[in-house]
């Protein structure tokens, strides 16, 4: 037995020695990387990369997925974290935190496509990574602008920034990256002109700027990019006529200039040198004039879409003798006229609907030729007789003008036609204007957004890369214990809330939206809000969603350890003894300020400004440090009367009544939020929870009782209503008094007299300035204004103005005048 034991021990020791040996060897490998290894490890934790891809104990150069090092000096030359899944912790706050990379100055390729990096591209990118050749940041949820330091990427050959939320103009300096071969800025919100400096990018072979808001003229210098094979400018607001220099792009294979506001006819012989062109898209670009004849016979053409313009002309009378077939041509919604000709036999598919073709349809035009809404004889779905004769009579002089006819006859006919035309023109104009209004509305509703369309809701597109993880139904089931009742937090008005544990360890809150009881709209609005108002630290963090099921959708939020204000103000610390633990005043004030910050963000920092519409204690969620995260975002909508109503509100016909929070839907005004916030403030002061959720009648009754005790001239009165469980000394009493006064001003029965959220925030941050008035003329304010609640149409409180003001001896002033925010 002893013998056997000693043998086992021996084996163990040998094993240990071997292992030790091995780890020493590995240690050496790791040492080679030195400083850069530390940077990588920092990056690993700041981005939340999983041990599966980047095992911390292994050598990054050889064993980390997507990391490559230079064989000569072991410096990191490539990082490819494309499509990596972040750790749950990392995905909770997927920021663009890559500071650790600053030291990886030998980096040549960085690919983070489809990896959430919410935030701005750091300015130092262009300064640190001068050796960079490939940068792929597509679909990362990036915001902000393209840093002008990008011009320092002198060795850059490929730059992909597509499908983000980049705004602002394209920096001119980008024209300095003269080695660029691929530049993809598509699907962002870039505006301004296309920089003329792009004409220096002589090695460019692919330029994609589609689906942005670029305006102005296409720079003629683009015509100098002789290697260009692919040019996509679709879906912008480019205007004026297309520069003829673009016709020099003789290597173009794909050209897309569709969906712009270009002007007039194409330059003569524009396509004459573009012999390579295969895909040519110029639909809905506002072109007019003669259709370039050469487009009927470009040798490489496979796809031509020129629909929705005002091209005109007859089909050429040439036979199908060009050496190409299989191409598709779409000329729908133009003004082609005359007879069908054999030219259409050159294509395998032709769409000529909504033109003015006439005559009979030959047999060869009966397959794969779309001919609806023309003036043809023997096919269904044609324009009516009047429309057709109008169109042709309009042209008759031009068409048969060469023939020798009696001038007088034409003059008379012309006069008659003209007056008929005039009448019809007026009628058509009216109809058109009417229709235009409608299409314009639709136009903005479907404005190109850098988003994917949700098949569930055609027409509404959501940027899912911003919305966090997509969880599958099984994960949701497991997390909530199959929606076990003991995990149910409450039945909310926009869905049932459950607690859950994702992957058995991450606490989350899951909202189950059942379309049988909840309107789809509420859920869409909430998702849309998270898209539009990405991760502000005062809004509840969304971790992801599950859209798998048809009739039930799930939203997964970060778990808030302290629940919401309605449940936290008093809590049984110990179920056995009845003692209630109540929040101290400092925490209550912190919560008030936090909630005000959240509302301030919605009211004043969002464009367009948003109204929460569901401000109450249970919407104020609290994390472990009692930091406020506003929840219940399903009623958020645009401030009423906003000139740019949000896309979804129009789309979903959101109720926007102006009645103030009685029954039905709450009103969409700042003043309504302020009123509700006032009730929350009073709850904090009085400890009487439930009022912010109560119905109107009981609230009124409550306010009638309380208001007389809130008086700017009498601090002591307020002690009658203060929560008895608050322990307050003389200093704090003054703060409580101030907050009560702010609350009262929020509850002014006249919405127009309620202060703006930003003034409220300032007041909460400096409560004593509200009540301590040393300098100005409070005495002159009419004391009767502070009389009974019923007659209080105007209360007066001094509060700092946020701008142009500074703190002087603890109080905010605007010049010499204190800002009067309740009047
Ligand atoms: C890295 O980049 C290549 C394309 O260059 C891609 O195919 C690959 O999937 C990426 N991801 C990783 C982890 O290597
Ligand atoms: C980045 O990686 C993705 C794969 O996830 C790949 O499709 C893409 O081509 C890569 N980008 C570059 C510039 O190689
Ligand atoms: C870069 O490396 C130096 C040490 O050489 C270190 O002091 C510095 O903090 C590093 N920078 C970053 C951003 O990690
Ligand atoms: C750019 O590339 C060239 C060779 O292609 C190289 O010699 C040069 O050092 C590179 N520049 C930088 C800043 O890496
Ligand atoms: C352009 O590309 C070619 C090869 O694709 C390369 O030889 C040349 O050096 C590049 N020019 C510039 C200015 O980078
Ligand atoms: C141009 O870009 C748009 C949107 O990004 C895309 O739908 C279209 O297919 C592209 N056109 C060509 C010819 O590639
Ligand atoms: C369309 O083109 C016409 C001239 O052909 C021009 O007058 C009009 O302004 C253009 N429309 C837009 C929206 O740019
Ligand atoms: C075509 O021209 C007519 C007037 O000639 C104009 O009413 C119509 O809006 C134009 N259509 C397009 C798509 O530009
Ligand atoms: C095509 O046919 C037309 C007459 O229909 C003729 O003039 C032309 O030369 C032909 N082209 C070719 C390439 O055969
Ligand atoms: C032809 O174009 C019209 C107008 O754009 C469209 O409504 C129709 O569906 C197209 N026909 C076919 C067969 O694609
Ligand atoms: C009609 O279209 C189909 C599919 O696009 C194609 O296979 C067929 O050859 C076409 N027919 C003719 C007569 O061009
Ligand atoms: C158009 O076709 C009709 C027969 O459908 C024919 O009578 C007429 O002459 C043709 N017009 C022209 C200009 O070719």
mmCIF file of N, CA and C in Angstrom, residues 109-196:
data_model
loop_
_atom_site.group_PDB
_atom_site.id
_atom_site.type_symbol
_atom_site.label_atom_id
_atom_site.label_comp_id
_atom_site.label_asym_id
_atom_site.label_seq_id
_atom_site.Cartn_x
_atom_site.Cartn_y
_atom_site.Cartn_z
ATOM 1 N N UNK A 109 -3.930 46.256 -40.006
ATOM 2 C CA UNK A 109 -5.326 45.969 -40.342
ATOM 3 C C UNK A 109 -6.146 45.852 -39.082
ATOM 4 N N UNK A 110 -7.260 46.528 -39.080
ATOM 5 C CA UNK A 110 -8.186 46.436 -37.948
ATOM 6 C C UNK A 110 -9.571 46.206 -38.522
ATOM 7 N N UNK A 111 -10.141 45.061 -38.199
ATOM 8 C CA UNK A 111 -11.476 44.731 -38.691
ATOM 9 C C UNK A 111 -12.390 44.493 -37.499
ATOM 10 N N UNK A 112 -13.329 45.387 -37.291
ATOM 11 C CA UNK A 112 -14.278 45.236 -36.180
ATOM 12 C C UNK A 112 -15.700 45.256 -36.705
ATOM 13 N N UNK A 113 -15.869 44.882 -37.972
ATOM 14 C CA UNK A 113 -17.214 44.983 -38.535
ATOM 15 C C UNK A 113 -18.189 44.099 -37.765
ATOM 16 N N UNK A 114 -19.416 44.573 -37.641
ATOM 17 C CA UNK A 114 -20.457 43.866 -36.890
ATOM 18 C C UNK A 114 -20.100 43.612 -35.438
ATOM 19 N N UNK A 115 -19.288 44.482 -34.877
ATOM 20 C CA UNK A 115 -18.942 44.399 -33.466
ATOM 21 C C UNK A 115 -19.379 45.727 -32.863
ATOM 22 N N UNK A 116 -20.268 45.672 -31.855
ATOM 23 C CA UNK A 116 -20.857 46.924 -31.368
ATOM 24 C C UNK A 116 -19.808 47.827 -30.726
ATOM 25 N N UNK A 117 -19.653 49.015 -31.270
ATOM 26 C CA UNK A 117 -18.729 50.011 -30.715
ATOM 27 C C UNK A 117 -19.491 51.328 -30.627
ATOM 28 N N UNK A 118 -20.321 51.457 -29.614
ATOM 29 C CA UNK A 118 -21.184 52.631 -29.564
ATOM 30 C C UNK A 118 -20.405 53.827 -29.049
ATOM 31 N N UNK A 119 -20.236 54.783 -29.889
ATOM 32 C CA UNK A 119 -19.485 55.973 -29.501
ATOM 33 C C UNK A 119 -18.783 56.545 -30.695
ATOM 34 N N UNK A 120 -17.950 57.541 -30.442
ATOM 35 C CA UNK A 120 -17.255 58.213 -31.537
ATOM 36 C C UNK A 120 -15.935 57.514 -31.834
ATOM 37 N N UNK A 121 -15.483 57.637 -33.054
ATOM 38 C CA UNK A 121 -14.154 57.137 -33.397
ATOM 39 C C UNK A 121 -13.151 58.085 -32.741
ATOM 40 N N UNK A 122 -12.222 57.537 -31.943
ATOM 41 C CA UNK A 122 -11.282 58.448 -31.274
ATOM 42 C C UNK A 122 -10.437 59.223 -32.288
ATOM 43 N N UNK A 123 -10.173 60.486 -31.963
ATOM 44 C CA UNK A 123 -9.370 61.321 -32.868
ATOM 45 C C UNK A 123 -7.957 60.782 -33.079
ATOM 46 N N UNK A 124 -7.448 60.099 -32.038
ATOM 47 C CA UNK A 124 -6.063 59.645 -32.148
ATOM 48 C C UNK A 124 -5.881 58.503 -33.134
ATOM 49 N N UNK A 125 -6.964 57.947 -33.623
ATOM 50 C CA UNK A 125 -6.863 56.842 -34.595
ATOM 51 C C UNK A 125 -5.890 57.184 -35.718
ATOM 52 N N UNK A 126 -6.151 58.328 -36.343
ATOM 53 C CA UNK A 126 -5.343 58.714 -37.494
ATOM 54 C C UNK A 126 -3.916 59.060 -37.114
ATOM 55 N N UNK A 127 -3.690 59.390 -35.828
ATOM 56 C CA UNK A 127 -2.352 59.783 -35.401
ATOM 57 C C UNK A 127 -1.525 58.572 -35.001
ATOM 58 N N UNK A 128 -2.171 57.579 -34.354
ATOM 59 C CA UNK A 128 -1.416 56.413 -33.883
ATOM 60 C C UNK A 128 -1.184 55.381 -34.982
ATOM 61 N N UNK A 129 -2.179 55.210 -35.830
ATOM 62 C CA UNK A 129 -2.123 54.082 -36.763
ATOM 63 C C UNK A 129 -1.688 54.505 -38.161
ATOM 64 N N UNK A 130 -0.552 55.158 -38.262
ATOM 65 C CA UNK A 130 -0.155 55.647 -39.582
ATOM 66 C C UNK A 130 0.223 54.511 -40.525
ATOM 67 N N UNK A 131 0.445 53.310 -39.975
ATOM 68 C CA UNK A 131 0.786 52.192 -40.868
ATOM 69 C C UNK A 131 -0.453 51.447 -41.346
ATOM 70 N N UNK A 132 -1.617 51.891 -40.896
ATOM 71 C CA UNK A 132 -2.839 51.155 -41.181
ATOM 72 C C UNK A 132 -3.101 51.049 -42.688
ATOM 73 N N UNK A 133 -3.438 49.855 -43.114
ATOM 74 C CA UNK A 133 -3.779 49.661 -44.524
ATOM 75 C C UNK A 133 -5.250 49.320 -44.705
ATOM 76 N N UNK A 134 -5.794 48.584 -43.733
ATOM 77 C CA UNK A 134 -7.189 48.182 -43.839
ATOM 78 C C UNK A 134 -7.921 48.555 -42.555
ATOM 79 N N UNK A 135 -8.993 49.295 -42.680
ATOM 80 C CA UNK A 135 -9.812 49.630 -41.511
ATOM 81 C C UNK A 135 -11.257 49.323 -41.859
ATOM 82 N N UNK A 136 -11.818 48.364 -41.144
ATOM 83 C CA UNK A 136 -13.213 47.993 -41.397
ATOM 84 C C UNK A 136 -14.024 48.185 -40.119
ATOM 85 N N UNK A 137 -14.817 49.229 -40.089
ATOM 86 C CA UNK A 137 -15.675 49.509 -38.936
ATOM 87 C C UNK A 137 -17.136 49.530 -39.379
ATOM 88 N N UNK A 138 -17.488 48.665 -40.318
ATOM 89 C CA UNK A 138 -18.875 48.714 -40.771
ATOM 90 C C UNK A 138 -19.804 48.020 -39.774
ATOM 91 N N UNK A 139 -21.006 48.530 -39.683
ATOM 92 C CA UNK A 139 -22.050 47.991 -38.796
ATOM 93 C C UNK A 139 -21.599 47.882 -37.351
ATOM 94 N N UNK A 140 -21.048 48.941 -36.816
ATOM 95 C CA UNK A 140 -20.601 48.933 -35.417
ATOM 96 C C UNK A 140 -21.473 49.818 -34.536
ATOM 97 N N UNK A 141 -22.436 50.516 -35.112
ATOM 98 C CA UNK A 141 -23.233 51.441 -34.297
ATOM 99 C C UNK A 141 -22.463 52.679 -33.881
ATOM 100 N N UNK A 142 -21.490 53.064 -34.694
ATOM 101 C CA UNK A 142 -20.659 54.231 -34.368
ATOM 102 C C UNK A 142 -21.458 55.516 -34.565
ATOM 103 N N UNK A 143 -21.206 56.487 -33.692
ATOM 104 C CA UNK A 143 -21.844 57.795 -33.845
ATOM 105 C C UNK A 143 -20.768 58.859 -34.061
ATOM 106 N N UNK A 144 -21.187 60.101 -34.097
ATOM 107 C CA UNK A 144 -20.221 61.190 -34.246
ATOM 108 C C UNK A 144 -19.836 61.409 -35.685
ATOM 109 N N UNK A 145 -18.683 62.009 -35.881
ATOM 110 C CA UNK A 145 -18.254 62.358 -37.235
ATOM 111 C C UNK A 145 -17.019 61.548 -37.607
ATOM 112 N N UNK A 146 -16.629 61.634 -38.862
ATOM 113 C CA UNK A 146 -15.380 61.002 -39.290
ATOM 114 C C UNK A 146 -14.252 61.958 -38.903
ATOM 115 N N UNK A 147 -13.313 61.532 -38.032
ATOM 116 C CA UNK A 147 -12.265 62.459 -37.600
ATOM 117 C C UNK A 147 -11.419 62.918 -38.784
ATOM 118 N N UNK A 148 -11.021 64.193 -38.744
ATOM 119 C CA UNK A 148 -10.228 64.693 -39.876
ATOM 120 C C UNK A 148 -8.822 64.105 -39.840
ATOM 121 N N UNK A 149 -8.435 63.518 -38.680
ATOM 122 C CA UNK A 149 -7.111 62.884 -38.618
ATOM 123 C C UNK A 149 -7.015 61.675 -39.546
ATOM 124 N N UNK A 150 -8.136 61.244 -40.093
ATOM 125 C CA UNK A 150 -8.103 60.111 -41.018
ATOM 126 C C UNK A 150 -7.218 60.401 -42.231
ATOM 127 N N UNK A 151 -6.986 61.692 -42.494
ATOM 128 C CA UNK A 151 -6.115 62.046 -43.614
ATOM 129 C C UNK A 151 -4.687 61.567 -43.414
ATOM 130 N N UNK A 152 -4.331 61.207 -42.150
ATOM 131 C CA UNK A 152 -2.960 60.756 -41.886
ATOM 132 C C UNK A 152 -2.715 59.310 -42.254
ATOM 133 N N UNK A 153 -3.742 58.609 -42.633
ATOM 134 C CA UNK A 153 -3.579 57.206 -43.025
ATOM 135 C C UNK A 153 -2.950 57.139 -44.409
ATOM 136 N N UNK A 154 -1.664 57.417 -44.488
ATOM 137 C CA UNK A 154 -1.110 57.526 -45.836
ATOM 138 C C UNK A 154 -1.009 56.189 -46.545
ATOM 139 N N UNK A 155 -1.007 55.092 -45.778
ATOM 140 C CA UNK A 155 -0.884 53.786 -46.425
ATOM 141 C C UNK A 155 -2.215 53.055 -46.544
ATOM 142 N N UNK A 156 -3.282 53.744 -46.184
ATOM 143 C CA UNK A 156 -4.590 53.086 -46.155
ATOM 144 C C UNK A 156 -5.043 52.702 -47.567
ATOM 145 N N UNK A 157 -5.440 51.456 -47.719
ATOM 146 C CA UNK A 157 -5.968 51.040 -49.015
ATOM 147 C C UNK A 157 -7.468 50.765 -48.966
ATOM 148 N N UNK A 158 -7.980 50.314 -47.797
ATOM 149 C CA UNK A 158 -9.420 50.039 -47.713
ATOM 150 C C UNK A 158 -9.997 50.676 -46.470
ATOM 151 N N UNK A 159 -11.055 51.420 -46.643
ATOM 152 C CA UNK A 159 -11.736 52.029 -45.505
ATOM 153 C C UNK A 159 -13.230 51.738 -45.617
ATOM 154 N N UNK A 160 -13.726 50.988 -44.644
ATOM 155 C CA UNK A 160 -15.160 50.664 -44.619
ATOM 156 C C UNK A 160 -15.787 51.264 -43.364
ATOM 157 N N UNK A 161 -16.700 52.195 -43.553
ATOM 158 C CA UNK A 161 -17.407 52.779 -42.407
ATOM 159 C C UNK A 161 -18.911 52.666 -42.593
ATOM 160 N N UNK A 162 -19.341 51.748 -43.435
ATOM 161 C CA UNK A 162 -20.754 51.738 -43.804
ATOM 162 C C UNK A 162 -21.641 51.247 -42.670
ATOM 163 N N UNK A 163 -22.906 51.610 -42.773
ATOM 164 C CA UNK A 163 -23.929 51.114 -41.849
ATOM 165 C C UNK A 163 -23.645 51.492 -40.395
ATOM 166 N N UNK A 164 -23.337 52.774 -40.191
ATOM 167 C CA UNK A 164 -23.210 53.308 -38.841
ATOM 168 C C UNK A 164 -24.119 54.518 -38.725
ATOM 169 N N UNK A 165 -23.898 55.319 -37.689
ATOM 170 C CA UNK A 165 -24.699 56.541 -37.555
ATOM 171 C C UNK A 165 -23.813 57.772 -37.662
ATOM 172 N N UNK A 166 -22.824 57.704 -38.528
ATOM 173 C CA UNK A 166 -21.928 58.841 -38.692
ATOM 174 C C UNK A 166 -22.671 60.009 -39.319
ATOM 175 N N UNK A 167 -22.431 61.193 -38.793
ATOM 176 C CA UNK A 167 -23.100 62.374 -39.322
ATOM 177 C C UNK A 167 -22.046 63.427 -39.642
ATOM 178 N N UNK A 168 -22.505 64.620 -39.954
ATOM 179 C CA UNK A 168 -21.569 65.685 -40.292
ATOM 180 C C UNK A 168 -21.033 65.514 -41.690
ATOM 181 N N UNK A 169 -20.078 66.356 -42.048
ATOM 182 C CA UNK A 169 -19.586 66.287 -43.421
ATOM 183 C C UNK A 169 -18.344 65.398 -43.495
ATOM 184 N N UNK A 170 -18.024 65.013 -44.713
ATOM 185 C CA UNK A 170 -16.853 64.160 -44.936
ATOM 186 C C UNK A 170 -15.617 65.046 -44.889
ATOM 187 N N UNK A 171 -14.616 64.706 -44.041
ATOM 188 C CA UNK A 171 -13.456 65.606 -43.959
ATOM 189 C C UNK A 171 -12.686 65.659 -45.282
ATOM 190 N N UNK A 172 -12.308 66.882 -45.658
ATOM 191 C CA UNK A 172 -11.545 67.079 -46.902
ATOM 192 C C UNK A 172 -10.260 66.272 -46.873
ATOM 193 N N UNK A 173 -9.681 66.136 -45.633
ATOM 194 C CA UNK A 173 -8.370 65.500 -45.516
ATOM 195 C C UNK A 173 -8.378 64.062 -46.014
ATOM 196 N N UNK A 174 -9.552 63.457 -46.091
ATOM 197 C CA UNK A 174 -9.616 62.079 -46.559
ATOM 198 C C UNK A 174 -9.008 61.949 -47.955
ATOM 199 N N UNK A 175 -9.005 63.055 -48.687
ATOM 200 C CA UNK A 175 -8.424 63.047 -50.027
ATOM 201 C C UNK A 175 -6.918 62.829 -50.024
ATOM 202 N N UNK A 176 -6.299 62.883 -48.804
ATOM 203 C CA UNK A 176 -4.841 62.691 -48.744
ATOM 204 C C UNK A 176 -4.446 61.217 -48.692
ATOM 205 N N UNK A 177 -5.401 60.346 -48.385
ATOM 206 C CA UNK A 177 -5.058 58.924 -48.307
ATOM 207 C C UNK A 177 -4.955 58.379 -49.724
ATOM 208 N N UNK A 178 -3.884 58.742 -50.388
ATOM 209 C CA UNK A 178 -3.850 58.584 -51.840
ATOM 210 C C UNK A 178 -3.753 57.130 -52.294
ATOM 211 N N UNK A 179 -3.486 56.219 -51.340
ATOM 212 C CA UNK A 179 -3.437 54.806 -51.767
ATOM 213 C C UNK A 179 -4.802 54.134 -51.709
ATOM 214 N N UNK A 180 -5.795 54.867 -51.213
ATOM 215 C CA UNK A 180 -7.112 54.243 -51.037
ATOM 216 C C UNK A 180 -7.588 53.577 -52.317
ATOM 217 N N UNK A 181 -8.038 52.358 -52.135
ATOM 218 C CA UNK A 181 -8.576 51.651 -53.282
ATOM 219 C C UNK A 181 -10.074 51.410 -53.095
ATOM 220 N N UNK A 182 -10.477 51.161 -51.845
ATOM 221 C CA UNK A 182 -11.893 50.959 -51.561
ATOM 222 C C UNK A 182 -12.321 51.941 -50.478
ATOM 223 N N UNK A 183 -13.340 52.732 -50.762
ATOM 224 C CA UNK A 183 -13.868 53.660 -49.770
ATOM 225 C C UNK A 183 -15.373 53.459 -49.688
ATOM 226 N N UNK A 184 -15.816 52.993 -48.525
ATOM 227 C CA UNK A 184 -17.241 52.708 -48.366
ATOM 228 C C UNK A 184 -17.797 53.496 -47.185
ATOM 229 N N UNK A 185 -18.542 54.532 -47.483
ATOM 230 C CA UNK A 185 -19.140 55.368 -46.438
ATOM 231 C C UNK A 185 -20.658 55.231 -46.448
ATOM 232 N N UNK A 186 -21.162 54.187 -47.082
ATOM 233 C CA UNK A 186 -22.606 54.091 -47.303
ATOM 234 C C UNK A 186 -23.385 53.892 -46.002
ATOM 235 N N UNK A 187 -24.665 54.142 -46.080
ATOM 236 C CA UNK A 187 -25.605 53.905 -44.979
ATOM 237 C C UNK A 187 -25.196 54.611 -43.688
ATOM 238 N N UNK A 188 -24.989 55.902 -43.791
ATOM 239 C CA UNK A 188 -24.770 56.740 -42.628
ATOM 240 C C UNK A 188 -25.670 57.949 -42.759
ATOM 241 N N UNK A 189 -25.377 59.011 -42.027
ATOM 242 C CA UNK A 189 -26.165 60.234 -42.165
ATOM 243 C C UNK A 189 -25.244 61.384 -42.540
ATOM 244 N N UNK A 190 -24.255 61.089 -43.338
ATOM 245 C CA UNK A 190 -23.296 62.123 -43.726
ATOM 246 C C UNK A 190 -23.985 63.179 -44.574
ATOM 247 N N UNK A 191 -23.594 64.422 -44.376
ATOM 248 C CA UNK A 191 -24.233 65.498 -45.127
ATOM 249 C C UNK A 191 -23.154 66.386 -45.744
ATOM 250 N N UNK A 192 -23.596 67.457 -46.354
ATOM 251 C CA UNK A 192 -22.644 68.351 -47.003
ATOM 252 C C UNK A 192 -22.258 67.846 -48.386
ATOM 253 N N UNK A 193 -21.224 68.460 -48.936
ATOM 254 C CA UNK A 193 -20.802 68.129 -50.300
ATOM 255 C C UNK A 193 -19.889 66.905 -50.327
ATOM 256 N N UNK A 194 -19.782 66.288 -51.484
ATOM 257 C CA UNK A 194 -18.719 65.303 -51.704
ATOM 258 C C UNK A 194 -17.439 66.115 -51.885
ATOM 259 N N UNK A 195 -16.400 65.861 -51.048
ATOM 260 C CA UNK A 195 -15.215 66.728 -51.133
ATOM 261 C C UNK A 195 -14.574 66.658 -52.523
ATOM 262 N N UNK A 196 -14.246 67.832 -53.041
ATOM 263 C CA UNK A 196 -13.542 67.931 -54.317
ATOM 264 C C UNK A 196 -12.187 67.209 -54.220
#
